[in-house]
């Protein structure tokens, strides 16, 4: 079996970040992701991948330093677990998730948690797969998202009250984003283009500190879209979605 690699500050510059399409030219999203990871690895963030140039990886971090509006003591937060293409169905997803659970136990953690939804949504890790490994819904919002957890000791994490509300005062299109996801840069270009074509104002708010992430007014998965003061989605918006949203 091909070996797994856990990125270190030394290997980060040269390793393929397998959540992005391969490109021979420098990609702004990839380079932003590398810079973001360089700052996060010393905080305990883990990026573990199969030693191939494909999408077979897991990302997690101590909840205390995870860029999400979730509260809880002594948990790991699972940002992303992705196995795609020919590597699906070969046990890699299970091996990656089990490595995260094993790390939590070895560190004396209370458990592992992750973002889910009432119905599986794009850009979220497969919650049905996680549920097969003991994850359960431990908190919910009124706008369709859930917090899943695998607790080892009975304690449970929760969304912050502000994240659970999912509202802001600004009525204009507002997008919160971080550099964790390499695809974000492409989405920002699309947002600017569509809003320019429609003559619609927009606000792009970079989440560039832990404090900003912990105080977000909604659930977060590298991106969060608001319109008319109400949370819409954590999905990275494409042009068709934006036109439907802004013309309704």
CSV table of C-alpha atoms in Angstrom, one decimal:
chain,number,residue,atom,x,y,z
A,1,UNK,CA,0.0,0.0,0.0
A,2,UNK,CA,1.2,3.5,-0.8
A,3,UNK,CA,2.4,5.3,2.2
A,4,UNK,CA,0.7,8.3,3.9
A,5,UNK,CA,2.6,11.5,4.5
A,6,UNK,CA,2.0,14.0,7.3
A,7,UNK,CA,3.1,17.4,6.2
A,8,UNK,CA,5.8,19.2,8.2
A,9,UNK,CA,7.1,22.8,7.8
A,10,UNK,CA,10.1,21.2,6.0
A,11,UNK,CA,8.0,19.2,3.5
A,12,UNK,CA,5.2,21.7,3.0
A,13,UNK,CA,6.9,23.7,0.2
A,14,UNK,CA,7.5,20.7,-2.0
A,15,UNK,CA,4.5,18.5,-1.4
A,16,UNK,CA,1.5,18.4,-3.8
A,17,UNK,CA,-1.6,19.8,-2.0
A,18,UNK,CA,-4.0,17.2,-3.3
A,19,UNK,CA,-7.2,19.2,-2.9
A,20,UNK,CA,-6.3,21.3,-5.9
A,21,UNK,CA,-6.3,20.5,-9.6
A,22,UNK,CA,-2.7,19.9,-10.8
A,23,UNK,CA,-1.2,22.8,-12.6
A,24,UNK,CA,2.4,23.4,-13.8
A,25,UNK,CA,2.0,27.1,-13.2
A,26,UNK,CA,1.9,28.6,-9.7
A,27,UNK,CA,-1.7,28.8,-8.6
A,28,UNK,CA,-2.7,31.7,-6.3
A,29,UNK,CA,-5.0,29.5,-4.3
A,30,UNK,CA,-2.4,26.9,-3.7
A,31,UNK,CA,0.2,29.4,-2.6
A,32,UNK,CA,-2.2,31.0,-0.3
A,33,UNK,CA,-3.0,27.6,1.2
A,34,UNK,CA,0.7,26.9,1.7
A,35,UNK,CA,1.1,30.2,3.6
A,36,UNK,CA,-1.9,29.5,5.7
A,37,UNK,CA,-0.7,25.9,6.5
A,38,UNK,CA,2.8,27.2,7.4
A,39,UNK,CA,1.2,29.3,10.2
A,40,UNK,CA,-1.1,26.5,11.3
A,41,UNK,CA,1.2,23.5,11.5
A,42,UNK,CA,3.0,24.8,14.6
A,43,UNK,CA,-0.5,25.1,16.3
A,44,UNK,CA,-1.1,21.4,15.9
A,45,UNK,CA,-2.9,21.5,12.5
A,46,UNK,CA,-2.5,18.2,10.7
A,47,UNK,CA,-2.6,17.7,6.9
A,48,UNK,CA,-2.1,14.0,6.2
A,49,UNK,CA,-2.3,12.6,2.6
A,50,UNK,CA,-1.6,9.6,0.5
A,51,UNK,CA,1.7,9.9,-1.3
A,52,UNK,CA,0.1,10.5,-4.7
A,53,UNK,CA,-1.0,13.5,-6.7
A,54,UNK,CA,-4.6,12.9,-6.1
A,55,UNK,CA,-7.4,13.9,-3.6
A,56,UNK,CA,-6.7,11.5,-0.8
A,57,UNK,CA,-6.2,13.5,2.5
A,58,UNK,CA,-7.5,14.5,5.9
A,59,UNK,CA,-7.1,17.9,7.7
A,60,UNK,CA,-7.8,18.4,11.4
A,61,UNK,CA,-6.6,20.6,14.3
A,62,UNK,CA,-7.1,21.1,18.0
A,63,UNK,CA,-10.6,22.7,18.4
A,64,UNK,CA,-9.0,25.4,20.5
A,65,UNK,CA,-7.0,26.6,17.4
A,66,UNK,CA,-9.4,25.5,14.7
A,67,UNK,CA,-10.8,28.3,12.5
A,68,UNK,CA,-14.5,27.5,13.2
A,69,UNK,CA,-17.1,29.0,15.5
A,70,UNK,CA,-17.4,25.9,17.7
A,71,UNK,CA,-16.8,25.7,21.4
A,72,UNK,CA,-15.6,22.7,23.4
A,73,UNK,CA,-12.9,21.5,25.6
A,74,UNK,CA,-10.1,19.1,24.5
A,75,UNK,CA,-11.5,18.1,21.1
A,76,UNK,CA,-10.0,17.7,17.6
A,77,UNK,CA,-11.9,19.4,14.8
A,78,UNK,CA,-12.0,17.5,11.5
A,79,UNK,CA,-12.0,20.1,8.7
A,80,UNK,CA,-11.9,17.9,5.7
A,81,UNK,CA,-11.7,14.2,4.7
A,82,UNK,CA,-11.6,13.7,1.0
A,83,UNK,CA,-11.0,10.5,-1.1
A,84,UNK,CA,-11.8,10.8,-4.8
A,85,UNK,CA,-11.5,9.1,-8.1
A,86,UNK,CA,-9.9,5.7,-8.4
A,87,UNK,CA,-8.9,5.7,-4.8
A,88,UNK,CA,-12.4,5.5,-3.5
A,89,UNK,CA,-13.6,2.2,-2.1
A,90,UNK,CA,-10.0,1.0,-1.2
A,91,UNK,CA,-10.0,1.7,2.5
A,92,UNK,CA,-8.1,5.0,2.4
A,93,UNK,CA,-10.9,7.0,3.9
A,94,UNK,CA,-11.3,4.6,6.8
A,95,UNK,CA,-7.5,4.6,7.3
A,96,UNK,CA,-7.4,8.4,7.4
A,97,UNK,CA,-10.3,8.8,9.7
A,98,UNK,CA,-9.0,6.1,12.1
A,99,UNK,CA,-5.6,7.9,12.1
A,100,UNK,CA,-7.4,11.0,13.3
A,101,UNK,CA,-9.3,9.1,16.0
A,102,UNK,CA,-6.1,7.4,17.1
A,103,UNK,CA,-4.3,10.7,17.4
A,104,UNK,CA,-7.2,12.1,19.5
A,105,UNK,CA,-6.9,9.2,21.9
A,106,UNK,CA,-3.1,9.3,22.0
A,107,UNK,CA,-3.4,13.0,22.9
A,108,UNK,CA,-5.9,12.3,25.7
A,109,UNK,CA,-8.6,14.2,23.8
A,110,UNK,CA,-12.3,14.1,24.6
A,111,UNK,CA,-13.2,13.3,21.0
A,112,UNK,CA,-13.4,14.5,17.4
A,113,UNK,CA,-16.0,16.8,15.8
A,114,UNK,CA,-16.9,18.0,12.3
A,115,UNK,CA,-19.4,20.0,10.4
A,116,UNK,CA,-22.5,18.3,8.9
A,117,UNK,CA,-25.9,19.1,7.6
A,118,UNK,CA,-29.5,17.9,7.6
A,119,UNK,CA,-28.8,16.7,4.1
A,120,UNK,CA,-25.3,16.1,2.8
A,121,UNK,CA,-24.0,19.2,1.0
A,122,UNK,CA,-21.2,19.7,-1.5
A,123,UNK,CA,-17.9,20.8,0.1
A,124,UNK,CA,-18.7,18.9,3.3
A,125,UNK,CA,-17.0,15.6,4.3
A,126,UNK,CA,-19.3,12.6,4.0
A,127,UNK,CA,-21.3,12.6,7.2
A,128,UNK,CA,-22.9,9.2,6.6
A,129,UNK,CA,-19.3,7.8,6.4
A,130,UNK,CA,-18.5,9.5,9.7
A,131,UNK,CA,-21.7,8.2,11.3
A,132,UNK,CA,-20.7,4.7,10.5
A,133,UNK,CA,-17.6,5.4,12.7
A,134,UNK,CA,-19.6,6.5,15.7
A,135,UNK,CA,-20.2,10.2,15.0
A,136,UNK,CA,-23.5,11.6,16.2
A,137,UNK,CA,-25.3,14.9,15.8
A,138,UNK,CA,-24.7,16.9,19.0
A,139,UNK,CA,-25.8,20.4,18.0
A,140,UNK,CA,-27.9,22.0,15.2
A,141,UNK,CA,-28.8,25.3,13.6
A,142,UNK,CA,-32.2,26.4,12.4
A,143,UNK,CA,-30.8,26.9,8.9
A,144,UNK,CA,-29.9,23.3,8.2
A,145,UNK,CA,-26.4,22.6,9.6
A,146,UNK,CA,-25.3,20.2,12.3
A,147,UNK,CA,-22.3,19.5,14.5
A,148,UNK,CA,-21.2,15.9,14.5
A,149,UNK,CA,-19.0,14.4,17.2
A,150,UNK,CA,-17.4,11.2,18.3
A,151,UNK,CA,-17.1,11.6,22.0
A,152,UNK,CA,-14.8,9.4,24.1
A,153,UNK,CA,-15.8,10.7,27.5
A,154,UNK,CA,-19.4,12.0,27.2
A,155,UNK,CA,-18.5,15.7,26.9
A,156,UNK,CA,-19.9,17.5,23.8
A,157,UNK,CA,-18.8,20.5,21.7
A,158,UNK,CA,-21.3,23.1,20.5
A,159,UNK,CA,-21.8,25.9,18.0
A,160,UNK,CA,-21.3,29.4,19.4
A,161,UNK,CA,-24.6,31.3,20.0
A,162,UNK,CA,-23.6,33.8,17.2
A,163,UNK,CA,-22.9,31.0,14.7
A,164,UNK,CA,-26.3,29.4,15.5
A,165,UNK,CA,-28.1,32.6,14.8
A,166,UNK,CA,-26.9,33.0,11.1
A,167,UNK,CA,-27.9,36.6,10.7
A,168,UNK,CA,-26.0,39.9,10.1
A,169,UNK,CA,-27.1,43.5,9.9
A,170,UNK,CA,-25.8,44.1,6.3
A,171,UNK,CA,-28.3,43.4,3.6
A,172,UNK,CA,-25.8,43.3,0.7
A,173,UNK,CA,-24.1,40.2,-0.5
A,174,UNK,CA,-21.5,39.4,2.1
A,175,UNK,CA,-19.0,36.6,1.8
A,176,UNK,CA,-16.7,35.5,4.6
A,177,UNK,CA,-13.7,33.5,3.4
A,178,UNK,CA,-10.3,32.2,4.5
A,179,UNK,CA,-7.2,31.0,2.6
A,180,UNK,CA,-7.5,27.4,3.8
A,181,UNK,CA,-9.3,26.3,0.6
A,182,UNK,CA,-7.3,26.7,-2.6
A,183,UNK,CA,-10.6,27.0,-4.6
A,184,UNK,CA,-11.6,30.2,-2.7
A,185,UNK,CA,-9.5,32.5,-5.0
A,186,UNK,CA,-11.4,31.3,-8.1
A,187,UNK,CA,-14.8,31.9,-6.3
A,188,UNK,CA,-13.8,35.4,-5.3
A,189,UNK,CA,-13.1,36.2,-8.9
A,190,UNK,CA,-16.5,34.9,-9.9
A,191,UNK,CA,-18.2,36.9,-7.2
A,192,UNK,CA,-16.5,40.1,-8.3
A,193,UNK,CA,-17.4,39.4,-12.0
A,194,UNK,CA,-21.1,38.6,-11.4
A,195,UNK,CA,-21.7,41.5,-9.0
A,196,UNK,CA,-20.0,43.8,-11.5
A,197,UNK,CA,-22.2,42.6,-14.3
A,198,UNK,CA,-25.4,43.0,-12.3
A,199,UNK,CA,-24.3,46.2,-10.6
A,200,UNK,CA,-24.8,44.7,-7.2
A,201,UNK,CA,-22.6,45.7,-4.2
A,202,UNK,CA,-20.8,43.0,-2.3
A,203,UNK,CA,-18.6,42.7,0.7
A,204,UNK,CA,-15.7,40.2,0.8
A,205,UNK,CA,-14.6,39.7,4.4
A,206,UNK,CA,-11.3,37.8,4.8
A,207,UNK,CA,-11.2,35.7,7.9
A,208,UNK,CA,-7.5,36.0,8.6
A,209,UNK,CA,-7.2,35.4,12.4
A,210,UNK,CA,-8.4,32.8,14.9
A,211,UNK,CA,-10.4,35.5,16.7
A,212,UNK,CA,-12.4,36.4,13.6
A,213,UNK,CA,-13.1,32.7,12.9
A,214,UNK,CA,-14.3,32.0,16.4
A,215,UNK,CA,-16.7,35.0,16.3
A,216,UNK,CA,-18.3,34.3,12.9
A,217,UNK,CA,-22.0,34.8,12.6
A,218,UNK,CA,-22.7,31.4,11.0
A,219,UNK,CA,-21.2,28.0,10.5
A,220,UNK,CA,-18.0,28.1,8.4
A,221,UNK,CA,-16.2,25.8,6.0
A,222,UNK,CA,-13.7,28.2,4.4
A,223,UNK,CA,-16.5,30.2,2.9
A,224,UNK,CA,-19.9,31.5,4.1
A,225,UNK,CA,-22.4,33.5,2.0
A,226,UNK,CA,-25.0,36.0,3.4
A,227,UNK,CA,-27.6,37.9,1.4
A,228,UNK,CA,-30.4,40.2,2.7
A,229,UNK,CA,-28.9,39.7,6.2
A,230,UNK,CA,-29.5,36.0,6.2
A,231,UNK,CA,-27.0,33.1,5.9
A,232,UNK,CA,-27.2,31.2,2.6
A,233,UNK,CA,-24.5,28.5,2.3
A,234,UNK,CA,-21.0,27.4,3.1
A,235,UNK,CA,-20.7,26.2,-0.5
A,236,UNK,CA,-18.3,28.1,-2.8
A,237,UNK,CA,-20.7,29.9,-5.1
A,238,UNK,CA,-20.6,29.6,-8.9
A,239,UNK,CA,-21.9,32.1,-11.4
A,240,UNK,CA,-25.3,30.4,-11.9
A,241,UNK,CA,-25.9,30.2,-8.1
A,242,UNK,CA,-25.0,33.9,-7.6
A,243,UNK,CA,-27.3,35.1,-10.5
A,244,UNK,CA,-30.2,33.1,-9.0
A,245,UNK,CA,-29.6,34.5,-5.5
A,246,UNK,CA,-29.1,38.1,-6.5
A,247,UNK,CA,-32.1,38.2,-9.0
A,248,UNK,CA,-34.7,36.6,-6.7
